[in-house]
Amino acid sequence: MAKEITSREEDYSQWYIDIVKKAGLAENSAVRGCMVIKPYGFAIWEKMQAQLDKRFKETGHVNAYFPLFIPKSFLSKEAAHVDGFAKECAVVTHHRLMNDPNGTGVIVDPAAKLEEELIVRPTSETIIWNTYKDWIKSYRDLPLLINQWANVVRWEMRTRLFLRTAEFLWQEGHTAHATKQEAIDEAKQMQDVYAEFAETYMAMPVIKGLKSDSERFAGAEDTYTIEAMMQDGKALQAGTSHFLGQNFAKAFDVKFQNQNQKEEYVWATSWGVSTRLMGALIMTHSDDEGLVLPPKLAPIQVVIIPIPKANGVITEVVENIQAELKAKGISTKYDKDKKKQPGFKFAEYEMLGVPVRLAIGKRDLANGTVEVARRDTKEKFNLPLEGISDAIEKLLEEIQDNLFQKAINHRAENTTTVDTWDEFQEVLEKKGGFLSAHWDGTEETEEKIKEITKATIRCIPLDQPEEEGKCVFSGNPSKKRVIFAKAY
RNA sequence: CGGGGCGUAGCGCAGCCCGGUUAGCGCACCUGGUUUGGGACCAGGGGGUCGCAGGUUCGAAUCCUGCCGCCCCGACCA
């Protein structure tokens, strides 16, 4: 493993890439814009999945799976939806290859042209709503609460590992409801689920809000979002939950009979989070020494390193510690590798973001102690072997809390309330971060601000109190502050 | 799609301008030994269609032409 990571100060973007590569999370593949998620990165993703999946099921959802391919005609049934996705679709036109008659290799067999092209799903609303049409007849079939874990493809012009890749992994929930209110409640509920997961598991504070018209999902009435602040002050949309109104029901003719024997279109939501959360996790906590993982998502929570090398006595002590920790549900790794020196291992596990490191040598055996190092603060101290597992359990909780608190503080320090246009530009330029400002609610103003400053409205916060004010740009009256920021 | 950069061993690079022995270095890998409380050292060893295809030449990693790919920055997006 290479030793050097570009510092955040020197080049934040390169720092991010270095972390992803050197911590073995992912790498670029032979396919443009598509990444290989490596075992360590995937292990983190699996921990995220497990927690999210549990929460989806606790809120009454079930998993299913829909096809990767969508007939081209489906996509165009909802006007706003096709507008939003048409420009980034991969299209399947043929189903067979043949030997190249003029040389070596294979070519697409022209005789194998598909009658209707297939789109590789950029999202599954259309294929799912086409299916729901057959599943929903009565109010008794509602609500329909389904989630799928899948890959999707969006042919992005420019990609970045985890943050934006041409193919990415995600989950997409698609629900159908009898009433508007129920669908809105569902969309908000899932936003809450995402926020709770982000904060308690990823230790990443998020702002719950509503997207402005221009940032809304293609085909949605309202998009509920969770927005996080990265260490460079830029915003990252970490998850979205859409109230789709009756748009897809109308597009796919999905009606049900209510209790009064009247036919109605159903109300819909969709919601998703993706492997982008990996990027969010990295950019929220990591430092110039490597990845920093919150204990709740770390594949290895405690690494134990023998000093100078494993022997029978040390191994016996370590195995006891491991057994105690395992009983508490704490994952450990005992690195007995004799070829690598302790110093190398220290650096290596720091790179991997393992929250707690224990070192045990002769000195410790004599004193009945262990050397404990925490990844988040880089502090080292000795703890008695007696009761070590209780101490580590507490320490892991403390690290989890500390990371969250640090992230909250960082966000607070980089959130500025601004009231004038000069102030807006100056703060954005010199300090960055989130700007809480009044906005007149028009798309024109938002667009102009974006043109001039590159900052967009990240969200209209839900918990923001109403407050009379004047739009920071137009001076027109405004009732609420919104969050502006430059975004990933 | 615009701008920039890069394709040479698993990884990171030098060599190319100015063509000329067996294409080199660091890390990693293999063997042996000494080490080991913050990235060890010594000795020996294995590994290359120099991105692809043409061309120039006695001779091409190096010069010319075309192609392909990747990365970074911007416009578009989770």
XYZ file of C-alpha atoms (C1' of nucleotides) in Angstrom:
566
model
C 0.000 0.000 0.000
C 1.333 3.381 -0.969
C 2.226 5.789 1.735
C 1.157 9.092 0.444
C -2.177 10.774 0.290
C -2.517 14.224 -1.189
C -3.497 16.565 1.623
C -6.963 18.070 1.653
C -5.483 21.521 1.689
C -3.349 20.895 -1.352
C -6.015 19.343 -3.560
C -9.299 18.243 -2.067
C -10.429 16.391 -5.137
C -7.187 14.455 -5.439
C -7.313 13.714 -1.722
C -10.707 12.116 -2.217
C -9.456 9.948 -5.072
C -6.392 8.943 -3.071
C -8.544 7.815 -0.159
C -10.860 5.782 -2.340
C -7.970 4.064 -4.068
C -5.537 3.640 -1.226
C -8.088 2.444 1.274
C -9.051 -0.142 -1.345
C -12.662 0.984 -1.653
C -12.966 1.171 -5.419
C -11.076 1.702 -8.625
C -11.809 2.726 -12.159
C -12.635 -0.145 -14.442
C -11.994 -0.865 -18.087
C -15.392 0.641 -18.804
C -15.570 4.399 -18.975
C -17.305 5.882 -15.967
C -17.914 2.534 -14.301
C -16.099 1.550 -11.152
C -15.084 -1.694 -9.558
C -16.172 -1.678 -5.942
C -13.488 -3.605 -4.109
C -14.141 -5.957 -1.185
C -13.414 -3.449 1.554
C -15.593 -0.800 -0.040
C -18.321 -3.303 -0.659
C -18.193 -4.451 2.946
C -19.031 -0.902 4.029
C -21.816 -0.690 1.475
C -23.215 -3.989 2.754
C -23.338 -2.592 6.268
C -25.250 0.398 4.977
C -27.582 -1.846 3.036
C -28.276 -4.021 6.040
C -29.308 -1.056 8.155
C -31.397 0.577 5.470
C -33.060 -2.677 4.521
C -33.966 -3.287 8.142
C -35.554 0.142 8.367
C -37.501 -0.330 5.141
C -38.923 -3.566 6.456
C -39.719 -2.033 9.820
C -41.789 0.574 8.006
C -43.773 -2.085 6.186
C -41.952 -2.401 2.890
C -41.039 -5.589 1.070
C -38.326 -6.215 -1.480
C -38.898 -7.273 -5.076
C -36.995 -7.113 -8.313
C -37.889 -5.586 -11.667
C -36.049 -5.875 -15.009
C -32.868 -4.101 -15.934
C -34.307 -3.250 -19.347
C -37.160 -0.925 -20.098
C -38.912 -0.745 -23.468
C -38.125 2.619 -24.978
C -41.791 3.538 -25.313
C -42.331 3.261 -21.547
C -39.916 6.027 -20.797
C -41.784 8.588 -22.834
C -45.135 8.032 -21.154
C -44.482 10.600 -18.485
C -43.375 13.821 -20.172
C -41.250 15.407 -17.455
C -39.656 12.064 -16.694
C -38.396 11.445 -20.214
C -37.121 15.019 -20.422
C -35.089 14.450 -17.307
C -33.497 11.188 -18.322
C -33.417 11.006 -22.131
C -29.974 12.547 -22.398
C -28.277 9.971 -20.243
C -29.711 6.648 -21.321
C -27.805 3.604 -22.500
C -29.770 1.917 -25.259
C -29.772 -1.708 -26.339
C -30.397 -2.029 -30.050
C -29.299 -5.583 -30.918
C -29.270 -8.977 -29.310
C -26.534 -10.854 -31.117
C -22.948 -10.671 -32.286
C -21.321 -12.437 -35.187
C -17.814 -13.064 -36.473
C -16.537 -10.181 -38.515
C -16.520 -11.447 -42.114
C -13.777 -8.925 -42.986
C -11.372 -9.798 -40.272
C -10.964 -10.951 -36.742
C -13.185 -10.320 -33.797
C -16.902 -9.886 -33.600
C -19.361 -7.320 -34.850
C -22.980 -6.591 -34.082
C -25.163 -8.800 -36.249
C -27.310 -6.393 -38.261
C -29.951 -9.084 -38.582
C -30.374 -9.091 -34.818
C -31.807 -5.603 -34.532
C -34.489 -5.277 -31.888
C -37.901 -4.162 -33.005
C -38.141 -1.862 -30.048
C -34.965 -0.673 -28.411
C -34.482 -1.347 -24.737
C -33.274 1.261 -22.308
C -30.983 0.223 -19.499
C -32.933 1.575 -16.535
C -31.803 4.969 -15.267
C -34.519 4.498 -12.607
C -37.454 2.125 -12.568
C -40.627 4.180 -12.227
C -41.850 3.325 -15.687
C -41.367 -0.436 -15.688
C -42.717 -0.609 -12.162
C -45.805 1.469 -12.824
C -46.482 -0.534 -15.930
C -46.466 -3.581 -13.673
C -48.493 -1.971 -10.889
C -51.259 -1.388 -13.423
C -51.964 -5.105 -13.264
C -51.523 -5.387 -9.531
C -53.819 -2.640 -8.387
C -57.559 -2.904 -8.874
C -59.077 -2.115 -5.512
C -58.451 0.044 -2.494
C -57.765 -3.300 -0.816
C -54.596 -3.625 -2.926
C -53.289 -0.414 -1.381
C -50.960 0.695 -0.095
C -48.394 -1.172 -2.145
C -45.026 -0.743 -0.478
C -42.125 -2.154 -2.479
C -38.412 -1.604 -2.549
C -35.781 -2.977 -4.852
C -32.006 -3.138 -4.538
C -30.602 -2.701 -7.994
C -28.079 -1.170 -10.302
C -28.990 1.649 -12.649
C -27.173 3.364 -15.490
C -27.015 7.055 -16.216
C -24.627 8.008 -18.970
C -23.011 10.897 -17.185
C -20.576 13.109 -19.019
C -18.186 13.306 -16.162
C -17.873 10.717 -13.454
C -16.221 10.478 -10.058
C -15.769 7.353 -8.001
C -18.880 6.777 -5.852
C -20.128 10.353 -6.238
C -21.182 9.995 -9.816
C -20.614 6.859 -11.847
C -22.276 5.730 -15.043
C -23.521 2.628 -13.291
C -24.330 2.744 -9.627
C -25.940 0.614 -6.985
C -28.921 1.856 -5.057
C -32.263 1.016 -3.658
C -35.434 2.457 -5.041
C -38.698 2.333 -3.189
C -41.898 2.621 -5.204
C -45.159 2.903 -3.357
C -48.770 3.327 -4.341
C -51.449 4.827 -2.107
C -55.161 5.503 -2.077
C -54.910 9.094 -0.946
C -52.721 12.076 -1.561
C -52.048 12.610 2.105
C -50.970 9.043 2.623
C -48.473 9.325 -0.221
C -47.085 12.588 1.111
C -46.754 11.028 4.549
C -44.914 8.096 3.020
C -42.476 10.358 1.158
C -41.777 12.277 4.350
C -41.467 9.109 6.376
C -38.757 7.795 4.076
C -36.950 11.094 4.209
C -36.981 10.663 7.975
C -35.678 7.123 7.647
C -32.804 8.357 5.497
C -32.016 11.208 7.850
C -32.051 8.964 10.889
C -29.751 6.479 9.168
C -27.378 9.195 7.988
C -27.095 10.717 11.416
C -26.991 7.686 13.688
C -25.033 5.317 11.452
C -22.989 7.481 9.138
C -22.538 10.141 11.835
C -23.357 12.602 9.102
C -25.714 15.448 9.963
C -28.236 16.271 7.267
C -30.720 18.986 6.585
C -34.172 17.778 5.720
C -35.791 19.916 3.131
C -37.755 20.267 -0.009
C -36.216 20.766 -3.437
C -37.018 23.870 -5.428
C -38.828 23.447 -8.759
C -35.685 23.324 -10.810
C -33.956 20.724 -8.658
C -36.953 18.470 -8.330
C -36.958 14.904 -9.659
C -38.208 14.515 -13.206
C -41.835 13.540 -12.819
C -42.298 14.421 -9.148
C -44.645 16.903 -7.520
C -42.337 17.337 -4.576
C -38.861 16.082 -3.823
C -37.878 15.696 -0.194
C -34.145 15.651 0.254
C -31.446 15.196 2.829
C -28.491 17.469 2.244
C -25.113 17.037 3.846
C -22.083 19.284 3.997
C -18.742 17.869 2.994
C -15.470 18.943 4.558
C -14.748 21.396 1.754
C -18.035 23.131 2.456
C -19.771 21.838 -0.640
C -23.197 20.261 -0.413
C -23.987 16.688 -1.270
C -27.494 15.459 -1.914
C -27.454 12.289 0.123
C -30.912 10.921 -0.507
C -34.230 11.884 -2.002
C -37.823 10.890 -1.499
C -40.379 11.953 -4.063
C -44.067 12.565 -3.839
C -45.084 11.712 -7.402
C -48.697 12.771 -7.178
C -50.791 10.931 -9.759
C -48.353 11.562 -12.583
C -47.239 7.988 -13.063
C -50.674 6.568 -12.323
C -52.068 8.699 -15.116
C -49.195 7.921 -17.467
C -49.624 4.182 -16.933
C -53.332 4.229 -16.271
C -53.222 2.792 -12.783
C -56.654 3.134 -11.200
C -58.376 1.547 -8.263
C -61.938 1.339 -7.067
C -62.495 3.073 -3.781
C -64.995 2.069 -1.098
C -67.645 4.212 -2.765
C -67.223 2.184 -5.938
C -65.629 5.076 -7.739
C -62.507 4.754 -9.873
C -59.520 6.867 -8.897
C -55.910 7.200 -9.933
C -53.493 6.038 -7.267
C -50.977 8.287 -5.544
C -47.304 7.465 -5.708
C -43.914 7.932 -4.120
C -40.423 6.851 -4.964
C -37.283 7.183 -2.893
C -33.673 6.212 -3.162
C -30.180 6.306 -1.835
C -27.151 5.082 -3.699
C -23.497 4.171 -3.462
C -23.007 7.906 -3.457
C -23.443 7.542 0.296
C -19.983 5.982 0.245
C -18.627 9.222 -1.123
C -20.542 11.147 1.490
C -19.140 8.982 4.246
C -15.586 9.469 3.039
C -15.866 13.213 2.621
C -17.537 13.726 5.963
C -14.971 12.143 8.254
C -11.711 11.158 6.606
C -8.428 12.978 7.072
C -4.988 13.244 5.524
C -3.936 9.919 7.014
C -6.723 8.063 5.288
C -10.224 6.865 5.748
C -12.056 7.494 9.009
C -15.060 5.278 9.563
C -17.816 5.638 12.123
C -17.735 2.471 14.252
C -21.262 1.484 13.281
C -20.261 1.086 9.641
C -16.692 -0.140 10.005
C -16.201 -3.675 8.654
C -13.410 -4.071 11.201
C -14.165 -2.164 14.382
C -11.107 -3.174 16.357
C -7.759 -4.276 15.004
C -5.321 -5.974 17.326
C -1.624 -5.844 16.615
C 0.940 -7.944 18.448
C 4.184 -6.208 19.376
C 6.671 -6.997 18.103
C 5.204 -10.205 16.759
C 2.690 -12.787 17.715
C 3.704 -15.463 20.140
C 1.779 -18.046 22.086
C 1.172 -15.888 25.137
C 0.090 -12.813 23.218
C -2.161 -14.842 20.958
C -3.868 -16.388 23.932
C -4.554 -12.980 25.469
C -5.730 -11.616 22.144
C -8.056 -14.508 21.520
C -9.672 -13.909 24.869
C -10.201 -10.258 24.022
C -11.609 -11.213 20.644
C -14.046 -13.644 22.220
C -15.241 -11.007 24.671
C -15.690 -8.432 21.923
C -17.417 -10.889 19.655
C -19.915 -11.595 22.409
C -20.743 -7.898 22.335
C -21.145 -7.933 18.580
C -17.916 -6.060 17.956
C -15.899 -7.126 14.937
C -12.174 -7.615 15.315
C -9.128 -8.505 13.330
C -5.970 -9.940 14.828
C -3.122 -9.159 12.469
C -0.462 -11.775 13.072
C 1.361 -11.164 9.814
C 5.004 -11.615 10.705
C 6.343 -9.993 7.588
C 5.001 -6.564 8.343
C 6.315 -4.527 11.181
C 3.992 -2.943 13.712
C 4.632 0.552 12.394
C 3.576 -0.505 8.943
C 0.417 -2.057 10.287
C -0.426 1.038 12.298
C -0.284 3.160 9.185
C -2.153 0.606 7.149
C -5.135 0.363 9.495
C -5.229 4.115 9.809
C -5.537 4.230 6.059
C -8.418 1.771 6.297
C -10.173 3.836 8.937
C -10.419 1.127 11.575
C -11.861 3.008 14.579
C -9.868 1.355 17.363
C -6.449 -0.237 17.386
C -5.076 -2.324 20.193
C -1.380 -3.113 20.520
C -0.169 -5.783 22.870
C 3.451 -6.532 23.655
C 5.668 -7.789 26.445
C 5.408 -4.530 28.291
C 1.639 -4.778 28.315
C 1.697 -8.387 29.382
C 3.899 -7.451 32.311
C 1.631 -4.553 33.279
C -1.662 -6.210 32.486
C -2.524 -3.448 30.006
C -3.188 -2.854 26.323
C -2.270 0.137 24.240
C -5.385 1.647 22.718
C -5.355 4.076 19.810
C -8.439 5.754 18.455
C -8.562 6.654 14.774
C -10.713 9.747 15.057
C -8.515 11.749 17.445
C -5.265 9.818 16.996
C -5.009 9.599 20.806
C -3.105 6.718 22.372
C -3.451 5.495 25.929
C -3.137 2.370 28.026
C -6.063 0.499 29.477
C -6.083 -2.398 31.895
C -6.692 -5.760 30.308
C -9.272 -6.336 32.988
C -12.615 -5.115 31.672
C -11.154 -4.197 28.305
C -14.198 -5.199 26.286
C -16.504 -2.912 28.274
C -14.053 -0.071 27.813
C -13.849 -0.663 24.073
C -17.582 -0.870 23.731
C -17.855 2.547 25.378
C -14.996 3.894 23.325
C -16.664 2.880 20.074
C -19.799 4.718 21.116
C -17.722 7.711 22.036
C -16.002 7.706 18.668
C -19.331 7.451 16.893
C -20.623 10.434 18.895
C -17.462 12.413 18.450
C -17.522 12.037 14.675
C -21.113 13.170 14.559
C -20.426 16.107 16.850
C -17.406 17.134 14.819
C -19.441 17.057 11.652
C -22.207 19.096 13.261
C -19.689 21.664 14.436
C -18.111 21.837 11.029
C -21.464 22.443 9.434
C -22.383 25.085 12.004
C -19.093 26.889 11.452
C -19.637 26.871 7.723
C -23.241 27.921 7.642
C -23.752 31.645 7.311
C -26.903 33.675 7.468
C -26.729 36.346 4.813
C -29.112 39.184 4.039
C -27.566 41.148 1.209
C -26.376 40.230 -2.238
C -22.877 41.576 -1.569
C -22.654 39.526 1.551
C -23.930 36.491 -0.313
C -21.225 36.710 -2.946
C -18.488 37.519 -0.522
C -19.276 34.695 1.879
C -19.669 32.212 -0.938
C -16.356 33.222 -2.425
C -14.261 33.512 0.723
C -15.805 31.030 3.076
C -18.094 28.767 1.093
C -20.359 26.382 2.916
C -24.092 26.781 3.335
C -25.728 30.160 3.009
C -29.050 30.672 4.661
C -30.787 33.387 2.703
C -34.159 34.698 1.676
C -35.360 33.798 -1.791
C -38.369 35.109 -3.644
C -39.468 31.658 -4.714
C -39.011 32.156 -8.457
C -37.094 29.952 -10.816
C -35.678 33.014 -12.584
C -33.946 34.249 -9.462
C -32.582 30.824 -8.687
C -31.266 30.500 -12.226
C -29.570 33.895 -12.150
C -27.930 33.217 -8.823
C -26.665 29.948 -10.208
C -25.279 31.610 -13.311
C -23.430 34.236 -11.359
C -22.183 32.230 -8.394
C -22.618 28.535 -9.274
C -24.491 28.126 -6.023
C -27.876 26.439 -6.152
C -30.706 26.060 -3.711
C -29.897 22.851 -1.944
C -33.167 22.756 -0.154
C -35.945 24.632 1.489
C -35.501 23.378 5.043
C -38.586 21.847 6.580
C -37.894 22.889 10.140
C -37.079 26.484 9.272
C -39.463 28.902 10.961
C -41.297 31.375 8.770
C -39.734 34.762 8.829
C -40.520 37.912 6.872
C -37.639 39.037 4.705
C -36.471 40.177 1.335
C -34.970 38.018 -1.368
C -31.212 38.327 -1.253
C -31.090 38.785 -5.009
C -34.301 40.446 -6.190
C -35.352 42.211 -3.000
C -38.854 40.830 -3.393
C -40.665 39.665 -0.269
C -39.860 36.219 1.094
C -41.311 34.223 3.951
C -38.575 31.734 4.477
C -34.857 31.279 4.276
C -33.461 28.565 2.038
C -30.055 26.919 1.878
C -27.763 27.906 -0.956
C -24.468 26.152 -1.646
C -22.191 24.874 -4.296
C -22.904 21.216 -4.732
C -21.380 17.962 -5.891
C -18.839 18.274 -25.989
C -14.727 22.233 -24.855
C -9.792 22.689 -22.210
C -5.522 20.080 -20.068
C -2.766 15.578 -18.992
C -1.432 10.542 -19.552
C -0.891 5.359 -21.755
C 6.524 1.682 -20.663
C 6.294 -5.055 -15.207
C 0.847 -5.670 -10.316
C 1.402 -0.154 -8.704
C 4.127 4.585 -9.192
C 7.472 6.544 -12.640
C 12.287 7.649 -15.733
C 13.950 7.042 -20.725
C 11.337 10.028 -25.928
C 13.288 16.523 -27.296
C 18.616 14.595 -29.831
C 16.539 6.830 -32.999
C 21.693 2.784 -31.880
C 23.949 -2.847 -26.951
C 20.586 -7.534 -23.093
C 14.524 -1.016 -21.804
C 15.789 1.158 -16.407
C 14.397 2.802 -11.208
C 11.309 2.676 -6.587
C 7.413 -0.126 -4.257
C 5.194 -4.893 -4.411
C 6.439 -10.266 -5.385
C 9.885 -15.009 -4.652
C 14.435 -17.300 -1.802
C 17.864 -16.958 2.357
C 19.486 -14.337 6.608
C 19.391 -10.447 10.316
C 15.435 -7.411 12.370
C 10.620 -5.998 14.781
C 6.803 -0.690 20.810
C 5.223 4.183 14.363
C 5.903 2.692 7.411
C 13.246 -2.448 8.681
C 17.890 -4.014 6.337
C 21.384 -7.064 3.423
C 22.169 -10.550 -0.511
C 20.161 -13.135 -4.543
C 15.947 -13.796 -8.025
C 11.365 -13.748 -11.256
C 8.290 -10.673 -14.085
C 7.737 -6.240 -20.350
C 3.733 -7.804 -27.400
C 6.894 0.071 -24.343
C -2.007 1.381 -25.669
C -3.294 -0.348 -31.040
C -2.450 -0.043 -36.389
C 0.251 1.783 -40.319
C 4.603 4.543 -42.103
C 9.947 6.526 -42.281
C 14.739 3.979 -41.350
C 20.040 -0.644 -41.823
C 17.719 0.043 -36.928
C 11.728 2.845 -33.486
C 9.633 3.033 -26.529
C 11.981 7.328 -29.105
C 10.329 10.432 -35.488
C 5.464 10.823 -38.687
C 0.077 9.576 -39.543
C -4.380 7.536 -37.876
C -7.113 5.227 -34.154
C -8.379 3.568 -29.132
C -8.561 4.220 -23.998
C -8.172 6.499 -19.264
C -7.700 10.586 -15.787
C -8.306 15.790 -14.294
C -10.913 20.739 -14.967
C -15.803 22.876 -17.013
C -21.100 22.669 -18.908
C -25.357 18.211 -17.324
C -26.874 15.014 -13.115
C -28.071 10.778 -7.490
